């Protein structure tokens, strides 16, 4: 995978690539990284990259000219409609994008190159989106000050899915996660600040441990992510035992509810 990041502040993404599992992947030749400073492509001597929006409104927008020149330097071409979206994708990180999910991470991890355009100010001239951008992606419903942090999230999530970057084992476990949050985990010591490790985990009784963990997962998911329970049910993600546990705990909830 090759990541090309276009930004007014490339130091932000540089720092990340210098120190993480990605640094190892780069030295092994599995991942490539290139940062392009958009300011280097401003045509005027003041290196202007922003201006006020036509029609009025708050703040400033990134100018089309420096963005277009930086994109062409990155090897981007204007869209033709007949694009090979498996080999190379141009992504604009934007609060108005479609939501980033594990499914989208898997799709993007299969690309040969991701060109990530990070915005500053209130956004970019729409003509850059129309002419070059394949996907507009948001990382969630909260407001960031710029696109760089979002690009790092996308890079981290996709990079670890690339074959050879992390062990197949941890990815396999992930697919087992199937619609529920994790159970609580404990390691040594057995007593920490008077807090004891749950007895069942020390019992060596594998069937009881498995059942305890399943109940903990269902309880936690019902409490903080009831949407995952609804979606998991609809998608047929749960086996009959899990459905029984969900129904029991939902019933408990109603009994103690009021
Ligand atoms: C006035 C409306 N605002 C849009 C919701 C303006 C605005 C806020 C934040 C314009 C740009 C930004 C900077 N955010 C990003 O570049 C960004 C982002 C985000 O804020 N949330 C979630 N995902 C992303 S991806 C890029």
PDB file of C-alpha atoms and ligand atoms in Angstrom:
ATOM      1  CA  UNK A   1       0.000   0.000   0.000  1.00  0.00           C
ATOM      2  CA  UNK A   2       1.144   3.476  -0.830  1.00  0.00           C
ATOM      3  CA  UNK A   3      -0.253   6.399   1.198  1.00  0.00           C
ATOM      4  CA  UNK A   4       0.086   9.882  -0.307  1.00  0.00           C
ATOM      5  CA  UNK A   5      -1.060  12.654   2.043  1.00  0.00           C
ATOM      6  CA  UNK A   6      -1.765  16.187   0.818  1.00  0.00           C
ATOM      7  CA  UNK A   7      -1.886  18.731   3.603  1.00  0.00           C
ATOM      8  CA  UNK A   8      -0.904  22.233   4.697  1.00  0.00           C
ATOM      9  CA  UNK A   9       0.665  20.620   7.809  1.00  0.00           C
ATOM     10  CA  UNK A  10       2.457  17.439   6.679  1.00  0.00           C
ATOM     11  CA  UNK A  11       4.467  17.315   9.968  1.00  0.00           C
ATOM     12  CA  UNK A  12       1.317  15.939  11.626  1.00  0.00           C
ATOM     13  CA  UNK A  13       1.194  12.802   9.497  1.00  0.00           C
ATOM     14  CA  UNK A  14       5.024  12.535   9.245  1.00  0.00           C
ATOM     15  CA  UNK A  15       5.258  12.117  13.027  1.00  0.00           C
ATOM     16  CA  UNK A  16       2.839   9.224  12.954  1.00  0.00           C
ATOM     17  CA  UNK A  17       4.666   7.309  10.220  1.00  0.00           C
ATOM     18  CA  UNK A  18       7.925   7.746  12.112  1.00  0.00           C
ATOM     19  CA  UNK A  19       6.720   5.843  15.172  1.00  0.00           C
ATOM     20  CA  UNK A  20       4.204   2.998  15.014  1.00  0.00           C
ATOM     21  CA  UNK A  21       3.739  -0.465  13.584  1.00  0.00           C
ATOM     22  CA  UNK A  22       3.655   1.419  10.280  1.00  0.00           C
ATOM     23  CA  UNK A  23       7.315   2.444  10.637  1.00  0.00           C
ATOM     24  CA  UNK A  24       8.165  -1.273  10.690  1.00  0.00           C
ATOM     25  CA  UNK A  25       5.946  -1.948   7.672  1.00  0.00           C
ATOM     26  CA  UNK A  26       7.720   0.845   5.775  1.00  0.00           C
ATOM     27  CA  UNK A  27      11.189  -0.493   6.549  1.00  0.00           C
ATOM     28  CA  UNK A  28      10.026  -3.916   5.333  1.00  0.00           C
ATOM     29  CA  UNK A  29       8.773  -2.373   2.078  1.00  0.00           C
ATOM     30  CA  UNK A  30       5.116  -3.328   2.663  1.00  0.00           C
ATOM     31  CA  UNK A  31       3.949   0.275   3.048  1.00  0.00           C
ATOM     32  CA  UNK A  32       5.068   3.479   1.330  1.00  0.00           C
ATOM     33  CA  UNK A  33       4.388   7.013   2.543  1.00  0.00           C
ATOM     34  CA  UNK A  34       4.746  10.340   0.791  1.00  0.00           C
ATOM     35  CA  UNK A  35       3.610  13.743   2.083  1.00  0.00           C
ATOM     36  CA  UNK A  36       2.892  16.663  -0.205  1.00  0.00           C
ATOM     37  CA  UNK A  37       2.720  20.171   1.253  1.00  0.00           C
ATOM     38  CA  UNK A  38      -0.074  21.970  -0.594  1.00  0.00           C
ATOM     39  CA  UNK A  39       1.558  25.347   0.144  1.00  0.00           C
ATOM     40  CA  UNK A  40       4.503  24.370  -2.095  1.00  0.00           C
ATOM     41  CA  UNK A  41       2.054  24.471  -5.031  1.00  0.00           C
ATOM     42  CA  UNK A  42       0.614  27.961  -4.429  1.00  0.00           C
ATOM     43  CA  UNK A  43       1.494  29.888  -7.599  1.00  0.00           C
ATOM     44  CA  UNK A  44       1.876  33.386  -6.085  1.00  0.00           C
ATOM     45  CA  UNK A  45       4.879  34.649  -4.144  1.00  0.00           C
ATOM     46  CA  UNK A  46       2.868  34.908  -0.915  1.00  0.00           C
ATOM     47  CA  UNK A  47       1.989  31.192  -1.195  1.00  0.00           C
ATOM     48  CA  UNK A  48      -1.702  31.993  -0.705  1.00  0.00           C
ATOM     49  CA  UNK A  49      -3.818  28.858  -0.184  1.00  0.00           C
ATOM     50  CA  UNK A  50      -7.151  30.286   1.022  1.00  0.00           C
ATOM     51  CA  UNK A  51      -9.762  32.901   0.179  1.00  0.00           C
ATOM     52  CA  UNK A  52     -13.300  33.961   1.150  1.00  0.00           C
ATOM     53  CA  UNK A  53     -16.312  32.019  -0.194  1.00  0.00           C
ATOM     54  CA  UNK A  54     -18.309  33.401  -3.131  1.00  0.00           C
ATOM     55  CA  UNK A  55     -21.827  34.215  -1.935  1.00  0.00           C
ATOM     56  CA  UNK A  56     -20.593  35.063   1.534  1.00  0.00           C
ATOM     57  CA  UNK A  57     -20.500  32.995   4.713  1.00  0.00           C
ATOM     58  CA  UNK A  58     -18.090  32.394   7.551  1.00  0.00           C
ATOM     59  CA  UNK A  59     -14.388  31.622   7.279  1.00  0.00           C
ATOM     60  CA  UNK A  60     -12.112  30.835   4.375  1.00  0.00           C
ATOM     61  CA  UNK A  61     -11.873  28.071   1.773  1.00  0.00           C
ATOM     62  CA  UNK A  62      -8.857  26.343   0.279  1.00  0.00           C
ATOM     63  CA  UNK A  63      -8.174  27.640  -3.226  1.00  0.00           C
ATOM     64  CA  UNK A  64      -8.659  25.333  -6.204  1.00  0.00           C
ATOM     65  CA  UNK A  65      -5.410  26.286  -7.946  1.00  0.00           C
ATOM     66  CA  UNK A  66      -2.844  25.139  -5.313  1.00  0.00           C
ATOM     67  CA  UNK A  67      -4.952  22.025  -4.569  1.00  0.00           C
ATOM     68  CA  UNK A  68      -5.159  21.079  -8.248  1.00  0.00           C
ATOM     69  CA  UNK A  69      -1.425  21.560  -8.760  1.00  0.00           C
ATOM     70  CA  UNK A  70      -0.583  19.549  -5.617  1.00  0.00           C
ATOM     71  CA  UNK A  71      -2.931  16.757  -6.740  1.00  0.00           C
ATOM     72  CA  UNK A  72      -1.355  16.601 -10.203  1.00  0.00           C
ATOM     73  CA  UNK A  73       2.085  16.454  -8.514  1.00  0.00           C
ATOM     74  CA  UNK A  74       0.773  13.465  -6.556  1.00  0.00           C
ATOM     75  CA  UNK A  75      -0.041  11.828  -9.888  1.00  0.00           C
ATOM     76  CA  UNK A  76      -3.783  12.386  -9.651  1.00  0.00           C
ATOM     77  CA  UNK A  77      -5.705  12.772 -12.881  1.00  0.00           C
ATOM     78  CA  UNK A  78      -9.090  14.380 -13.470  1.00  0.00           C
ATOM     79  CA  UNK A  79     -11.868  11.787 -13.146  1.00  0.00           C
ATOM     80  CA  UNK A  80     -12.922  10.106 -16.383  1.00  0.00           C
ATOM     81  CA  UNK A  81     -15.717   7.880 -15.106  1.00  0.00           C
ATOM     82  CA  UNK A  82     -13.747   4.786 -16.134  1.00  0.00           C
ATOM     83  CA  UNK A  83     -11.475   4.653 -13.106  1.00  0.00           C
ATOM     84  CA  UNK A  84      -9.745   1.619 -11.632  1.00  0.00           C
ATOM     85  CA  UNK A  85     -10.872   2.177  -8.041  1.00  0.00           C
ATOM     86  CA  UNK A  86      -8.995  -0.912  -6.847  1.00  0.00           C
ATOM     87  CA  UNK A  87      -5.570   0.393  -7.753  1.00  0.00           C
ATOM     88  CA  UNK A  88      -5.847   3.993  -6.637  1.00  0.00           C
ATOM     89  CA  UNK A  89      -8.384   6.087  -4.734  1.00  0.00           C
ATOM     90  CA  UNK A  90      -8.417   9.785  -4.118  1.00  0.00           C
ATOM     91  CA  UNK A  91     -10.122  10.481  -0.798  1.00  0.00           C
ATOM     92  CA  UNK A  92     -11.135  13.846   0.631  1.00  0.00           C
ATOM     93  CA  UNK A  93     -11.512  13.753   4.423  1.00  0.00           C
ATOM     94  CA  UNK A  94     -14.607  15.837   5.065  1.00  0.00           C
ATOM     95  CA  UNK A  95     -17.274  16.304   7.750  1.00  0.00           C
ATOM     96  CA  UNK A  96     -19.787  15.930   4.884  1.00  0.00           C
ATOM     97  CA  UNK A  97     -18.412  12.574   3.769  1.00  0.00           C
ATOM     98  CA  UNK A  98     -19.895   9.119   4.076  1.00  0.00           C
ATOM     99  CA  UNK A  99     -19.142   7.417   7.394  1.00  0.00           C
ATOM    100  CA  UNK A 100     -15.883   5.512   7.814  1.00  0.00           C
ATOM    101  CA  UNK A 101     -16.561   1.958   9.017  1.00  0.00           C
ATOM    102  CA  UNK A 102     -14.605  -1.291   9.373  1.00  0.00           C
ATOM    103  CA  UNK A 103     -16.236  -2.436   6.128  1.00  0.00           C
ATOM    104  CA  UNK A 104     -14.940   0.625   4.267  1.00  0.00           C
ATOM    105  CA  UNK A 105     -11.511   0.144   5.908  1.00  0.00           C
ATOM    106  CA  UNK A 106     -11.412  -3.396   4.464  1.00  0.00           C
ATOM    107  CA  UNK A 107     -12.359  -2.100   1.015  1.00  0.00           C
ATOM    108  CA  UNK A 108      -9.690   0.629   1.072  1.00  0.00           C
ATOM    109  CA  UNK A 109      -7.007  -1.729   2.440  1.00  0.00           C
ATOM    110  CA  UNK A 110      -7.300  -3.645  -0.855  1.00  0.00           C
ATOM    111  CA  UNK A 111      -6.163  -0.598  -2.885  1.00  0.00           C
ATOM    112  CA  UNK A 112      -2.629  -0.154  -4.194  1.00  0.00           C
ATOM    113  CA  UNK A 113      -2.591   3.560  -3.425  1.00  0.00           C
ATOM    114  CA  UNK A 114      -4.672   5.925  -1.313  1.00  0.00           C
ATOM    115  CA  UNK A 115      -4.274   9.653  -1.956  1.00  0.00           C
ATOM    116  CA  UNK A 116      -5.618  11.474   1.096  1.00  0.00           C
ATOM    117  CA  UNK A 117      -6.565  15.123   0.817  1.00  0.00           C
ATOM    118  CA  UNK A 118      -6.751  16.942   4.168  1.00  0.00           C
ATOM    119  CA  UNK A 119      -8.706  20.172   4.386  1.00  0.00           C
ATOM    120  CA  UNK A 120      -8.183  23.203   6.627  1.00  0.00           C
ATOM    121  CA  UNK A 121     -10.446  26.216   7.217  1.00  0.00           C
ATOM    122  CA  UNK A 122     -14.123  25.744   6.304  1.00  0.00           C
ATOM    123  CA  UNK A 123     -13.392  23.370   3.433  1.00  0.00           C
ATOM    124  CA  UNK A 124     -12.263  23.308  -0.195  1.00  0.00           C
ATOM    125  CA  UNK A 125     -13.544  24.667  -3.518  1.00  0.00           C
ATOM    126  CA  UNK A 126     -16.241  22.242  -4.757  1.00  0.00           C
ATOM    127  CA  UNK A 127     -14.648  22.060  -8.217  1.00  0.00           C
ATOM    128  CA  UNK A 128     -11.699  20.104  -6.760  1.00  0.00           C
ATOM    129  CA  UNK A 129     -14.157  17.522  -5.407  1.00  0.00           C
ATOM    130  CA  UNK A 130     -15.996  17.371  -8.737  1.00  0.00           C
ATOM    131  CA  UNK A 131     -12.804  17.074 -10.794  1.00  0.00           C
ATOM    132  CA  UNK A 132     -10.613  14.725  -8.734  1.00  0.00           C
ATOM    133  CA  UNK A 133     -12.196  13.188  -5.620  1.00  0.00           C
ATOM    134  CA  UNK A 134     -13.393   9.548  -5.691  1.00  0.00           C
ATOM    135  CA  UNK A 135     -14.670   9.343  -2.092  1.00  0.00           C
ATOM    136  CA  UNK A 136     -15.567  11.931   0.549  1.00  0.00           C
ATOM    137  CA  UNK A 137     -15.180  10.289   3.967  1.00  0.00           C
ATOM    138  CA  UNK A 138     -16.059  11.420   7.518  1.00  0.00           C
ATOM    139  CA  UNK A 139     -14.745   9.603  10.597  1.00  0.00           C
ATOM    140  CA  UNK A 140     -17.778  10.409  12.763  1.00  0.00           C
ATOM    141  CA  UNK A 141     -20.319  12.906  14.003  1.00  0.00           C
ATOM    142  CA  UNK A 142     -18.089  15.352  15.863  1.00  0.00           C
ATOM    143  CA  UNK A 143     -16.209  18.440  14.707  1.00  0.00           C
ATOM    144  CA  UNK A 144     -12.450  18.327  14.149  1.00  0.00           C
ATOM    145  CA  UNK A 145     -10.400  21.415  13.386  1.00  0.00           C
ATOM    146  CA  UNK A 146      -8.969  19.881  10.181  1.00  0.00           C
ATOM    147  CA  UNK A 147      -8.646  16.710   8.133  1.00  0.00           C
ATOM    148  CA  UNK A 148      -5.213  15.476   9.292  1.00  0.00           C
ATOM    149  CA  UNK A 149      -6.425  13.627  12.405  1.00  0.00           C
ATOM    150  CA  UNK A 150      -9.106  11.960  10.269  1.00  0.00           C
ATOM    151  CA  UNK A 151      -6.484  10.902   7.693  1.00  0.00           C
ATOM    152  CA  UNK A 152      -4.453   9.289  10.491  1.00  0.00           C
ATOM    153  CA  UNK A 153      -7.494   7.331  11.667  1.00  0.00           C
ATOM    154  CA  UNK A 154      -8.079   6.070   8.136  1.00  0.00           C
ATOM    155  CA  UNK A 155      -4.391   5.200   7.678  1.00  0.00           C
ATOM    156  CA  UNK A 156      -4.208   3.338  10.998  1.00  0.00           C
ATOM    157  CA  UNK A 157      -7.381   1.328  10.390  1.00  0.00           C
ATOM    158  CA  UNK A 158      -6.448   0.337   6.817  1.00  0.00           C
ATOM    159  CA  UNK A 159      -2.748  -0.291   7.401  1.00  0.00           C
ATOM    160  CA  UNK A 160      -3.304  -2.946  10.037  1.00  0.00           C
ATOM    161  CA  UNK A 161      -5.521  -4.873   7.589  1.00  0.00           C
ATOM    162  CA  UNK A 162      -2.761  -5.199   5.003  1.00  0.00           C
ATOM    163  CA  UNK A 163      -1.416  -8.755   4.821  1.00  0.00           C
ATOM    164  CA  UNK A 164       1.909  -9.091   6.650  1.00  0.00           C
ATOM    165  CA  UNK A 165       1.408  -5.935   8.754  1.00  0.00           C
ATOM    166  CA  UNK A 166      -0.240  -7.684  11.684  1.00  0.00           C
ATOM    167  CA  UNK A 167      -0.609 -11.374  12.447  1.00  0.00           C
ATOM    168  CA  UNK A 168      -3.479 -13.255  10.854  1.00  0.00           C
ATOM    169  CA  UNK A 169      -4.383 -14.479  14.357  1.00  0.00           C
ATOM    170  CA  UNK A 170      -5.511 -11.122  15.709  1.00  0.00           C
ATOM    171  CA  UNK A 171      -7.555 -10.478  12.556  1.00  0.00           C
ATOM    172  CA  UNK A 172      -9.201 -13.889  12.909  1.00  0.00           C
ATOM    173  CA  UNK A 173     -10.273 -13.080  16.460  1.00  0.00           C
ATOM    174  CA  UNK A 174     -11.740  -9.833  15.207  1.00  0.00           C
ATOM    175  CA  UNK A 175     -14.111 -11.618  12.884  1.00  0.00           C
ATOM    176  CA  UNK A 176     -15.336 -13.621  15.902  1.00  0.00           C
ATOM    177  CA  UNK A 177     -16.249 -10.351  17.597  1.00  0.00           C
ATOM    178  CA  UNK A 178     -19.446 -10.567  15.508  1.00  0.00           C
ATOM    179  CA  UNK A 179     -21.673  -7.724  16.631  1.00  0.00           C
ATOM    180  CA  UNK A 180     -20.935  -7.635  20.386  1.00  0.00           C
ATOM    181  CA  UNK A 181     -18.519  -5.561  22.431  1.00  0.00           C
ATOM    182  CA  UNK A 182     -15.641  -7.257  24.251  1.00  0.00           C
ATOM    183  CA  UNK A 183     -15.766  -8.967  27.658  1.00  0.00           C
ATOM    184  CA  UNK A 184     -13.664  -7.475  30.497  1.00  0.00           C
ATOM    185  CA  UNK A 185     -10.108  -8.798  30.722  1.00  0.00           C
ATOM    186  CA  UNK A 186      -7.729  -9.284  33.647  1.00  0.00           C
ATOM    187  CA  UNK A 187      -4.096 -10.192  34.109  1.00  0.00           C
ATOM    188  CA  UNK A 188      -1.792 -10.423  37.170  1.00  0.00           C
ATOM    189  CA  UNK A 189      -2.060  -9.767  40.049  1.00  0.00           C
ATOM    190  CA  UNK A 190      -5.162 -11.527  41.398  1.00  0.00           C
ATOM    191  CA  UNK A 191      -5.791  -8.585  43.748  1.00  0.00           C
ATOM    192  CA  UNK A 192      -5.038  -5.017  42.662  1.00  0.00           C
ATOM    193  CA  UNK A 193      -5.828  -2.142  45.084  1.00  0.00           C
ATOM    194  CA  UNK A 194      -8.285  -4.500  46.853  1.00  0.00           C
ATOM    195  CA  UNK A 195     -10.029  -5.257  43.526  1.00  0.00           C
ATOM    196  CA  UNK A 196     -10.231  -8.984  42.847  1.00  0.00           C
ATOM    197  CA  UNK A 197     -10.182 -10.823  39.530  1.00  0.00           C
ATOM    198  CA  UNK A 198     -13.614 -12.453  39.041  1.00  0.00           C
ATOM    199  CA  UNK A 199     -13.517 -15.929  40.648  1.00  0.00           C
ATOM    200  CA  UNK A 200     -14.767 -17.768  37.566  1.00  0.00           C
ATOM    201  CA  UNK A 201     -11.647 -16.768  35.595  1.00  0.00           C
ATOM    202  CA  UNK A 202      -9.422 -18.532  38.165  1.00  0.00           C
ATOM    203  CA  UNK A 203     -11.592 -21.661  38.255  1.00  0.00           C
ATOM    204  CA  UNK A 204     -10.190 -23.335  35.146  1.00  0.00           C
ATOM    205  CA  UNK A 205     -13.782 -24.239  34.241  1.00  0.00           C
ATOM    206  CA  UNK A 206     -13.732 -23.428  30.518  1.00  0.00           C
ATOM    207  CA  UNK A 207     -17.467 -23.764  29.909  1.00  0.00           C
ATOM    208  CA  UNK A 208     -18.328 -21.420  32.824  1.00  0.00           C
ATOM    209  CA  UNK A 209     -15.709 -18.932  31.640  1.00  0.00           C
ATOM    210  CA  UNK A 210     -17.086 -18.972  28.103  1.00  0.00           C
ATOM    211  CA  UNK A 211     -20.648 -18.417  29.358  1.00  0.00           C
ATOM    212  CA  UNK A 212     -19.567 -15.654  31.790  1.00  0.00           C
ATOM    213  CA  UNK A 213     -17.745 -13.832  28.989  1.00  0.00           C
ATOM    214  CA  UNK A 214     -20.747 -14.092  26.659  1.00  0.00           C
ATOM    215  CA  UNK A 215     -23.039 -12.634  29.350  1.00  0.00           C
ATOM    216  CA  UNK A 216     -20.595  -9.810  30.049  1.00  0.00           C
ATOM    217  CA  UNK A 217     -20.439  -8.994  26.337  1.00  0.00           C
ATOM    218  CA  UNK A 218     -24.216  -8.929  25.952  1.00  0.00           C
ATOM    219  CA  UNK A 219     -24.689  -6.842  29.136  1.00  0.00           C
ATOM    220  CA  UNK A 220     -22.106  -4.276  28.034  1.00  0.00           C
ATOM    221  CA  UNK A 221     -23.474  -4.066  24.497  1.00  0.00           C
ATOM    222  CA  UNK A 222     -27.062  -3.628  25.712  1.00  0.00           C
ATOM    223  CA  UNK A 223     -25.892  -0.864  28.059  1.00  0.00           C
ATOM    224  CA  UNK A 224     -23.725   1.249  25.769  1.00  0.00           C
ATOM    225  CA  UNK A 225     -24.504   0.138  22.175  1.00  0.00           C
ATOM    226  CA  UNK A 226     -28.102  -1.103  21.913  1.00  0.00           C
ATOM    227  CA  UNK A 227     -27.883  -0.196  18.212  1.00  0.00           C
ATOM    228  CA  UNK A 228     -25.371  -3.051  17.739  1.00  0.00           C
ATOM    229  CA  UNK A 229     -27.843  -5.542  19.233  1.00  0.00           C
ATOM    230  CA  UNK A 230     -30.591  -4.382  16.855  1.00  0.00           C
ATOM    231  CA  UNK A 231     -28.277  -4.483  13.843  1.00  0.00           C
ATOM    232  CA  UNK A 232     -26.738  -7.823  14.823  1.00  0.00           C
ATOM    233  CA  UNK A 233     -30.203  -9.377  15.133  1.00  0.00           C
ATOM    234  CA  UNK A 234     -31.275  -7.988  11.751  1.00  0.00           C
ATOM    235  CA  UNK A 235     -28.063  -9.238  10.105  1.00  0.00           C
ATOM    236  CA  UNK A 236     -28.423 -12.712  11.660  1.00  0.00           C
ATOM    237  CA  UNK A 237     -25.032 -12.345  13.384  1.00  0.00           C
ATOM    238  CA  UNK A 238     -26.013 -14.079  16.648  1.00  0.00           C
ATOM    239  CA  UNK A 239     -26.261 -17.807  17.360  1.00  0.00           C
ATOM    240  CA  UNK A 240     -29.186 -19.217  19.360  1.00  0.00           C
ATOM    241  CA  UNK A 241     -27.273 -19.149  22.667  1.00  0.00           C
ATOM    242  CA  UNK A 242     -26.447 -15.440  22.223  1.00  0.00           C
ATOM    243  CA  UNK A 243     -30.071 -14.650  21.357  1.00  0.00           C
ATOM    244  CA  UNK A 244     -31.224 -16.483  24.514  1.00  0.00           C
ATOM    245  CA  UNK A 245     -28.755 -14.492  26.647  1.00  0.00           C
ATOM    246  CA  UNK A 246     -29.894 -11.222  25.028  1.00  0.00           C
ATOM    247  CA  UNK A 247     -33.549 -12.027  25.716  1.00  0.00           C
ATOM    248  CA  UNK A 248     -32.843 -13.004  29.341  1.00  0.00           C
ATOM    249  CA  UNK A 249     -30.889  -9.837  30.024  1.00  0.00           C
ATOM    250  CA  UNK A 250     -33.473  -7.669  28.244  1.00  0.00           C
ATOM    251  CA  UNK A 251     -36.146  -9.286  30.466  1.00  0.00           C
ATOM    252  CA  UNK A 252     -34.033  -8.601  33.621  1.00  0.00           C
ATOM    253  CA  UNK A 253     -33.747  -5.023  32.462  1.00  0.00           C
ATOM    254  CA  UNK A 254     -37.556  -4.672  32.136  1.00  0.00           C
ATOM    255  CA  UNK A 255     -38.154  -6.325  35.550  1.00  0.00           C
ATOM    256  CA  UNK A 256     -35.764  -3.996  37.364  1.00  0.00           C
ATOM    257  CA  UNK A 257     -36.526  -1.027  35.109  1.00  0.00           C
ATOM    258  CA  UNK A 258     -39.292   0.661  37.154  1.00  0.00           C
TER     259      UNK A 258
HETATM  260  C1  LIG B   1     -19.819  25.192   9.332  1.00  0.00           C
HETATM  261  C2  LIG B   1     -19.922  23.755   9.167  1.00  0.00           C
HETATM  262  N1  LIG B   1     -18.771  22.950   9.588  1.00  0.00           N
HETATM  263  C3  LIG B   1     -18.989  21.604   8.975  1.00  0.00           C
HETATM  264  C4  LIG B   1     -19.606  20.659   9.935  1.00  0.00           C
HETATM  265  C5  LIG B   1     -17.491  23.501   9.156  1.00  0.00           C
HETATM  266  C6  LIG B   1     -16.306  22.616   9.313  1.00  0.00           C
HETATM  267  C7  LIG B   1     -16.019  21.962  10.513  1.00  0.00           C
HETATM  268  C8  LIG B   1     -14.881  21.185  10.646  1.00  0.00           C
HETATM  269  C9  LIG B   1     -15.448  22.465   8.256  1.00  0.00           C
HETATM  270  C10 LIG B   1     -14.297  21.670   8.394  1.00  0.00           C
HETATM  271  C11 LIG B   1     -14.025  21.068   9.586  1.00  0.00           C
HETATM  272  C12 LIG B   1     -12.786  20.250   9.728  1.00  0.00           C
HETATM  273  N2  LIG B   1     -13.081  18.804   9.772  1.00  0.00           N
HETATM  274  C13 LIG B   1     -12.550  17.965   8.914  1.00  0.00           C
HETATM  275  O1  LIG B   1     -11.769  18.348   8.074  1.00  0.00           O
HETATM  276  C14 LIG B   1     -12.947  16.570   8.966  1.00  0.00           C
HETATM  277  C15 LIG B   1     -13.827  15.866   9.842  1.00  0.00           C
HETATM  278  C16 LIG B   1     -14.608  16.285  10.973  1.00  0.00           C
HETATM  279  O2  LIG B   1     -14.620  17.437  11.407  1.00  0.00           O
HETATM  280  N3  LIG B   1     -15.371  15.330  11.586  1.00  0.00           N
HETATM  281  C17 LIG B   1     -15.404  14.038  11.196  1.00  0.00           C
HETATM  282  N4  LIG B   1     -14.706  13.616  10.153  1.00  0.00           N
HETATM  283  C18 LIG B   1     -13.924  14.528   9.500  1.00  0.00           C
HETATM  284  S1  LIG B   1     -13.005  14.160   8.177  1.00  0.00           S
HETATM  285  C19 LIG B   1     -12.446  15.712   8.016  1.00  0.00           C
END
